[in-house]
XYZ file of C-alpha atoms in Angstrom:
443
model
C -10.653 -45.159 -32.801
C -12.929 -43.642 -30.751
C -12.150 -40.136 -28.599
C -13.329 -41.051 -25.544
C -14.024 -38.737 -21.966
C -13.187 -40.491 -18.697
C -17.144 -41.091 -17.703
C -17.590 -42.653 -20.485
C -14.862 -45.214 -20.513
C -15.996 -45.847 -16.445
C -19.775 -46.650 -18.294
C -18.576 -49.041 -20.854
C -15.826 -50.636 -18.296
C -18.755 -51.996 -16.672
C -21.567 -51.895 -19.709
C -18.463 -54.514 -21.029
C -18.497 -56.266 -17.832
C -15.339 -56.136 -17.810
C -13.370 -57.144 -15.126
C -9.313 -56.139 -15.516
C -7.447 -53.381 -17.766
C -4.063 -53.434 -19.407
C -2.345 -50.259 -18.938
C 0.345 -50.701 -22.418
C 3.621 -49.676 -22.999
C 7.127 -50.250 -24.850
C 10.495 -50.264 -24.014
C 13.328 -49.813 -26.166
C 13.870 -52.807 -27.987
C 9.676 -52.804 -28.749
C 8.523 -55.737 -26.474
C 5.267 -54.756 -25.256
C 5.146 -53.822 -21.579
C 1.884 -54.253 -19.262
C 0.468 -53.295 -15.548
C -2.974 -55.547 -14.977
C -5.265 -53.841 -12.715
C -8.660 -54.529 -11.811
C -11.372 -53.117 -12.629
C -11.890 -51.357 -8.933
C -8.976 -49.445 -10.264
C -9.685 -48.020 -13.320
C -11.139 -44.589 -11.829
C -7.261 -43.981 -10.088
C -5.264 -44.559 -13.004
C -7.482 -42.657 -15.848
C -6.681 -40.507 -13.288
C -2.548 -41.062 -13.316
C -2.398 -42.975 -10.109
C -0.792 -45.922 -11.915
C 3.306 -46.308 -10.606
C 5.765 -48.825 -11.460
C 9.096 -49.574 -11.222
C 11.097 -47.989 -14.013
C 14.743 -50.182 -13.281
C 13.113 -53.488 -14.803
C 11.985 -51.882 -18.399
C 14.655 -52.418 -20.523
C 16.488 -48.956 -21.156
C 14.123 -47.214 -18.929
C 15.478 -45.990 -15.285
C 18.068 -46.176 -13.208
C 17.734 -48.506 -9.904
C 17.902 -44.629 -7.821
C 15.199 -43.591 -10.110
C 13.303 -46.111 -11.137
C 9.555 -44.667 -9.993
C 7.426 -43.814 -13.038
C 4.160 -43.377 -13.648
C 1.639 -44.472 -16.096
C -0.397 -41.789 -17.899
C -3.002 -43.348 -19.997
C -4.632 -42.331 -23.554
C -7.960 -41.997 -23.060
C -8.203 -42.281 -26.919
C -6.742 -45.889 -26.769
C -9.177 -47.381 -24.723
C -10.446 -51.097 -26.564
C -12.049 -53.686 -25.002
C -10.741 -57.133 -26.931
C -12.810 -59.286 -28.528
C -12.022 -62.347 -26.810
C -13.111 -64.139 -23.481
C -11.118 -65.115 -20.970
C -12.316 -67.182 -18.245
C -12.024 -64.625 -15.374
C -13.768 -62.165 -17.489
C -13.879 -59.279 -20.267
C -10.246 -57.528 -20.459
C -9.838 -54.316 -21.610
C -6.306 -52.277 -22.502
C -5.179 -48.225 -22.474
C -2.177 -47.193 -24.007
C 0.250 -45.070 -21.164
C 2.653 -42.466 -21.724
C 5.287 -42.590 -19.158
C 5.749 -40.122 -17.206
C 8.342 -39.675 -13.853
C 7.538 -38.887 -11.062
C 8.598 -35.678 -10.680
C 5.299 -35.138 -13.433
C 7.208 -34.555 -16.478
C 7.372 -36.666 -19.885
C 10.011 -39.388 -19.357
C 12.242 -38.418 -22.822
C 13.059 -42.809 -22.691
C 9.848 -43.155 -23.661
C 9.350 -44.338 -26.960
C 5.957 -42.352 -27.471
C 7.301 -39.489 -26.217
C 10.108 -39.979 -28.872
C 7.398 -39.851 -31.988
C 5.522 -36.972 -30.383
C 8.565 -34.770 -30.468
C 8.928 -35.336 -33.970
C 5.178 -35.066 -34.966
C 5.352 -31.546 -33.164
C 9.057 -30.796 -34.763
C 6.372 -31.271 -38.659
C 3.580 -29.708 -36.337
C 5.136 -26.193 -36.165
C 6.549 -26.671 -39.597
C 2.543 -26.998 -40.534
C 2.919 -30.753 -41.888
C 1.167 -33.764 -39.876
C 3.014 -36.966 -41.274
C 0.081 -39.742 -41.593
C 2.006 -43.631 -42.774
C 0.163 -47.068 -43.808
C 1.979 -50.001 -43.246
C 1.895 -53.014 -44.642
C 2.758 -55.635 -41.622
C 3.553 -59.085 -43.052
C 4.406 -62.311 -40.842
C 4.292 -65.774 -40.962
C 2.054 -68.429 -39.379
C 3.771 -71.589 -38.050
C 2.880 -74.326 -36.537
C 2.696 -75.153 -32.634
C 4.043 -78.416 -31.433
C 2.768 -80.914 -28.453
C 4.091 -78.858 -26.354
C 2.459 -75.026 -27.480
C 5.948 -74.416 -28.855
C 6.392 -72.185 -32.008
C 8.382 -74.812 -35.156
C 8.914 -73.038 -38.591
C 6.384 -76.093 -39.705
C 4.038 -74.569 -42.114
C 0.658 -74.804 -41.905
C -0.063 -74.139 -46.301
C 1.961 -74.046 -49.291
C 0.470 -71.020 -50.702
C 2.016 -68.487 -52.793
C 1.418 -64.872 -53.866
C -2.960 -64.214 -53.212
C -3.362 -67.477 -52.869
C -7.284 -68.831 -51.550
C -7.580 -71.788 -50.237
C -7.447 -75.045 -49.993
C -3.377 -74.618 -50.439
C -3.462 -71.249 -48.216
C -4.749 -73.553 -44.914
C -4.402 -69.613 -43.198
C -7.474 -68.435 -44.239
C -10.141 -68.647 -41.451
C -7.070 -67.646 -38.925
C -6.290 -64.919 -41.044
C -10.339 -63.956 -41.558
C -10.487 -64.028 -37.599
C -7.560 -61.586 -37.201
C -9.311 -58.960 -39.542
C -12.725 -59.300 -37.706
C -10.529 -58.809 -34.566
C -9.308 -56.171 -35.463
C -12.211 -54.472 -37.242
C -14.304 -55.221 -33.448
C -11.603 -53.042 -32.044
C -11.925 -50.356 -34.876
C -9.780 -50.857 -37.504
C -10.379 -50.320 -41.004
C -8.563 -52.845 -42.904
C -8.170 -52.785 -46.048
C -6.366 -55.973 -47.396
C -5.582 -59.372 -46.389
C -3.853 -61.817 -48.227
C -1.446 -64.925 -48.792
C 2.117 -63.084 -49.661
C 4.872 -65.110 -51.644
C 6.321 -67.308 -49.375
C 4.861 -70.802 -47.390
C 2.804 -69.392 -44.452
C 3.391 -65.818 -44.864
C 0.887 -63.165 -44.523
C -0.298 -59.807 -44.817
C -3.434 -57.443 -43.407
C -3.050 -54.152 -44.447
C -4.978 -51.400 -42.711
C -5.976 -47.989 -43.542
C -3.503 -45.222 -42.486
C -3.460 -42.742 -39.908
C -1.508 -39.777 -38.026
C 1.870 -41.026 -37.314
C 1.102 -42.301 -33.101
C -2.069 -43.107 -34.275
C -1.018 -45.952 -37.134
C 1.993 -46.440 -33.929
C -0.247 -47.768 -31.332
C -1.952 -49.591 -34.357
C 0.794 -50.974 -35.232
C 1.588 -52.903 -31.201
C -1.854 -53.311 -30.919
C -2.237 -55.513 -34.790
C 1.159 -57.667 -33.417
C -0.422 -58.863 -30.062
C -4.414 -59.518 -31.443
C -2.487 -61.227 -33.651
C 0.305 -63.501 -31.717
C -3.917 -64.747 -29.967
C -5.690 -65.570 -32.482
C -3.241 -67.250 -34.232
C -3.122 -69.430 -30.847
C -6.383 -69.565 -31.126
C -5.604 -71.351 -34.243
C -3.460 -73.532 -32.569
C -0.428 -71.257 -34.682
C 2.468 -69.623 -34.358
C 2.245 -65.977 -35.435
C 5.548 -64.927 -35.908
C 7.276 -61.038 -37.505
C 10.149 -62.340 -37.080
C 11.945 -61.084 -40.135
C 13.532 -63.720 -41.903
C 12.875 -67.406 -39.988
C 13.248 -69.494 -43.219
C 16.263 -69.520 -44.818
C 15.913 -69.864 -48.985
C 13.077 -67.599 -48.443
C 11.297 -64.337 -48.606
C 11.050 -62.610 -45.273
C 8.878 -60.713 -43.630
C 9.080 -57.060 -44.552
C 6.673 -53.267 -42.816
C 7.078 -51.504 -46.146
C 5.603 -48.439 -44.267
C 3.296 -45.272 -46.901
C 3.885 -41.975 -45.970
C 2.820 -38.639 -46.694
C 2.607 -35.176 -45.074
C -0.361 -33.287 -45.547
C -1.049 -29.486 -44.211
C -4.369 -27.599 -44.367
C -6.292 -30.763 -45.012
C -3.711 -30.925 -48.292
C -2.091 -33.868 -49.439
C 1.694 -31.513 -49.286
C 2.979 -34.003 -51.664
C 1.023 -33.305 -54.630
C 1.886 -31.003 -57.004
C -0.565 -31.425 -60.371
C 2.111 -29.660 -62.621
C 5.295 -30.302 -61.563
C 7.422 -33.829 -63.008
C 5.696 -37.501 -61.612
C 3.042 -34.411 -59.948
C 5.215 -34.393 -56.804
C 5.675 -31.529 -55.028
C 9.342 -29.802 -53.635
C 7.474 -30.965 -50.745
C 7.743 -34.409 -51.499
C 10.739 -34.839 -53.220
C 12.522 -33.418 -50.850
C 11.100 -36.114 -47.999
C 12.761 -38.606 -50.275
C 15.763 -36.517 -50.271
C 16.400 -36.929 -46.342
C 14.815 -40.398 -46.823
C 17.625 -41.364 -48.885
C 20.456 -39.179 -47.388
C 19.736 -40.965 -44.041
C 18.648 -44.153 -45.433
C 22.087 -46.193 -43.584
C 21.409 -44.407 -39.402
C 17.938 -44.570 -40.327
C 17.941 -48.279 -40.569
C 19.442 -49.750 -37.109
C 16.142 -48.099 -36.253
C 13.556 -49.853 -38.530
C 15.811 -53.128 -38.832
C 17.122 -53.147 -34.992
C 17.843 -57.006 -34.882
C 20.277 -59.171 -36.098
C 17.607 -61.051 -37.886
C 16.732 -58.091 -40.063
C 19.562 -58.492 -42.227
C 18.850 -61.586 -42.747
C 16.050 -60.547 -44.855
C 18.475 -57.401 -46.127
C 20.473 -59.292 -48.701
C 19.976 -59.470 -52.096
C 18.171 -62.362 -54.494
C 15.121 -61.726 -52.534
C 13.080 -58.787 -53.674
C 14.773 -57.245 -50.600
C 14.835 -53.303 -51.209
C 18.516 -53.119 -49.996
C 19.699 -50.190 -52.681
C 19.330 -46.689 -51.274
C 17.578 -44.697 -53.875
C 13.700 -43.614 -55.544
C 11.926 -44.583 -58.196
C 8.280 -43.637 -59.717
C 7.286 -46.784 -60.284
C 10.125 -49.196 -59.443
C 9.604 -51.637 -57.065
C 12.571 -52.277 -56.562
C 13.858 -49.473 -55.106
C 13.978 -48.513 -51.034
C 11.649 -45.572 -51.638
C 8.932 -46.004 -54.318
C 6.427 -43.220 -54.842
C 3.462 -45.864 -56.205
C 1.087 -44.345 -58.985
C -2.310 -42.627 -56.796
C -1.831 -38.968 -57.209
C -3.973 -36.669 -55.208
C -5.087 -37.202 -52.322
C -3.058 -40.762 -52.292
C -0.296 -38.350 -53.206
C 2.705 -40.545 -50.921
C 5.794 -42.528 -51.179
C 6.367 -46.567 -49.927
C 9.757 -46.656 -47.429
C 10.798 -50.767 -48.413
C 13.069 -51.312 -45.768
C 11.600 -50.965 -42.044
C 10.635 -54.870 -40.871
C 8.045 -54.973 -38.035
C 10.960 -56.151 -34.965
C 11.224 -52.262 -35.225
C 10.290 -50.506 -32.187
C 7.094 -48.862 -34.755
C 7.348 -45.136 -31.867
C 11.306 -44.479 -32.662
C 11.184 -45.875 -36.692
C 7.868 -43.682 -37.114
C 10.540 -40.741 -35.071
C 13.513 -41.918 -37.625
C 11.596 -41.944 -40.882
C 9.606 -38.854 -39.844
C 12.866 -36.523 -38.548
C 14.691 -37.704 -41.944
C 11.816 -36.574 -44.129
C 11.694 -33.397 -42.769
C 15.302 -32.724 -42.234
C 15.459 -33.059 -45.994
C 12.818 -30.260 -46.347
C 14.571 -28.029 -44.650
C 17.577 -28.095 -45.891
C 16.720 -28.922 -49.262
C 17.703 -31.589 -49.537
C 17.226 -32.921 -53.533
C 17.777 -36.582 -54.183
C 19.819 -38.046 -57.182
C 17.192 -38.724 -60.381
C 15.018 -41.237 -60.016
C 16.161 -45.237 -61.005
C 13.366 -47.008 -63.372
C 15.845 -49.962 -64.293
C 14.965 -53.138 -62.256
C 17.658 -52.950 -60.402
C 17.647 -56.221 -59.523
C 19.573 -57.030 -62.665
C 21.911 -54.647 -62.540
C 25.530 -55.479 -62.055
C 27.571 -54.077 -59.127
C 29.804 -52.265 -62.167
C 26.165 -50.774 -63.355
C 25.232 -49.946 -60.118
C 28.183 -48.227 -59.087
C 27.908 -46.457 -62.563
C 24.704 -45.073 -61.697
C 25.854 -44.175 -58.390
C 23.821 -46.851 -55.733
C 25.197 -47.509 -52.701
C 23.272 -50.085 -50.288
C 22.296 -50.291 -46.781
C 24.449 -51.504 -44.107
C 24.920 -55.469 -44.349
C 25.178 -56.605 -40.545
C 23.338 -54.420 -37.546
C 26.643 -52.982 -36.017
C 27.449 -52.062 -39.851
C 23.585 -50.362 -39.244
C 24.600 -48.896 -35.585
C 28.361 -47.358 -36.783
C 26.045 -45.474 -39.503
C 23.360 -44.212 -36.856
C 26.479 -43.231 -34.801
C 27.948 -41.358 -37.418
C 24.201 -39.530 -38.304
C 23.478 -36.410 -35.797
C 19.721 -36.238 -37.330
C 18.579 -39.369 -36.551
C 20.519 -39.212 -33.225
C 18.047 -36.281 -31.878
C 15.205 -37.574 -33.489
C 15.709 -40.542 -30.435
C 17.222 -38.026 -27.929
C 19.708 -38.054 -25.153
C 18.013 -40.755 -22.809
C 17.205 -43.528 -25.639
C 19.968 -42.980 -28.108
C 22.832 -44.801 -26.020
C 20.535 -47.092 -24.639
C 19.370 -48.078 -27.449
C 22.688 -48.057 -28.970
C 23.687 -50.262 -25.902
C 21.030 -52.824 -26.623
C 21.750 -53.382 -30.310
C 25.975 -53.648 -29.257
C 25.321 -56.528 -27.368
C 22.605 -58.432 -29.009
C 25.591 -58.405 -31.792
C 28.004 -59.339 -29.436
C 25.561 -62.077 -28.583
C 24.800 -62.832 -31.944
C 29.064 -63.233 -33.107
C 31.161 -65.322 -30.410
C 27.314 -68.133 -31.134
C 28.562 -71.037 -32.979
C 25.878 -72.131 -35.161
C 24.457 -75.231 -36.798
C 26.096 -73.584 -40.900
C 30.049 -73.221 -39.009
C 28.550 -76.889 -38.029
C 27.836 -78.822 -40.950
C 30.673 -76.713 -43.007
C 33.687 -77.272 -41.037
C 33.280 -80.128 -38.193
C 34.012 -82.980 -40.454
C 36.655 -81.774 -43.175
C 38.436 -79.199 -40.729
């Protein structure tokens, strides 16, 4: 996205007839929040004078210390490419500060900035390219979401079986008007499932773009009478939606993962980065897959990356190295889903990889076999463990991993864990339809 100066934003807002500006930030569970201001208050917002009640936001502050400050990142200014009855609306993503002028350590954007600064101190810049999958469902007569798909398409299918094509095309057009460079858009495996990929960029910019992408997708879908959801597994028996995440470290403008003389043309930096990812995979999963529903996707049988290993080509591995080399050398971390908070997810992934580099953690040998076709005994012989099978297991793994805990920080970690435990406990005590269908008439 473009780099803006304060006066340029004021000028563009007037030229584009902007009436309202949404000052956006994100809570710890990945929900985008915003304070909307009229154009008359934009100058004050750009000067960082907007305050809000942090005690009302999940995981932020206590009632006795609730005054918090929003400071817009000017580079995130964008005008939404649709009209409202009350005029054009623009957006600025904000950093959250305490009332005393210090950065708020519970701000997920700050958590990522801190991890990025650690990488920069080692001479690295992290680039990230996500593959965001989602479902388009019909709405009922009241506008509420259903789980009825609007097509019977499959992987890469084209209209007329892919009736979401028009909506997907309009999502792409809206994103491009907002400064995205979309690389691909296509139907995914399940009916009603889609994927849109946009160009990789530095970790912070990409996290901002993921939040923008999800919002734009939902808005445009509603214009087509559809509901877009990034829920990882909305329908039993169908493939779930993930957010495969491509990662590369650059140093002095060069791809630090590429070494033409090394095995697989992967540098020691790349190998140790992979080693760190695999070593911390169970704990990282709590953050990259933070909902009860995430673990309905991470099950064998649906091409889900549940086995902790890596491969230079094999798509059944959790960590895959795509074929591109040179500047395109990268690793693909395949477990995340889009229910995650992207700032926190990229922070813990980066921290795990950097730990591998600093400690020279060598990964096991790459697995070339199709792991999906291996028995439990064969996986055990190969030393291939599995990711946590539930949110509770993932949170327990997180609690035992000092590196990933440190990535979240002293403020955010306990509050994130508490939110996960509350969700797990609420889920655990429910009586679900499956149980009624299974037991009610026979017990």
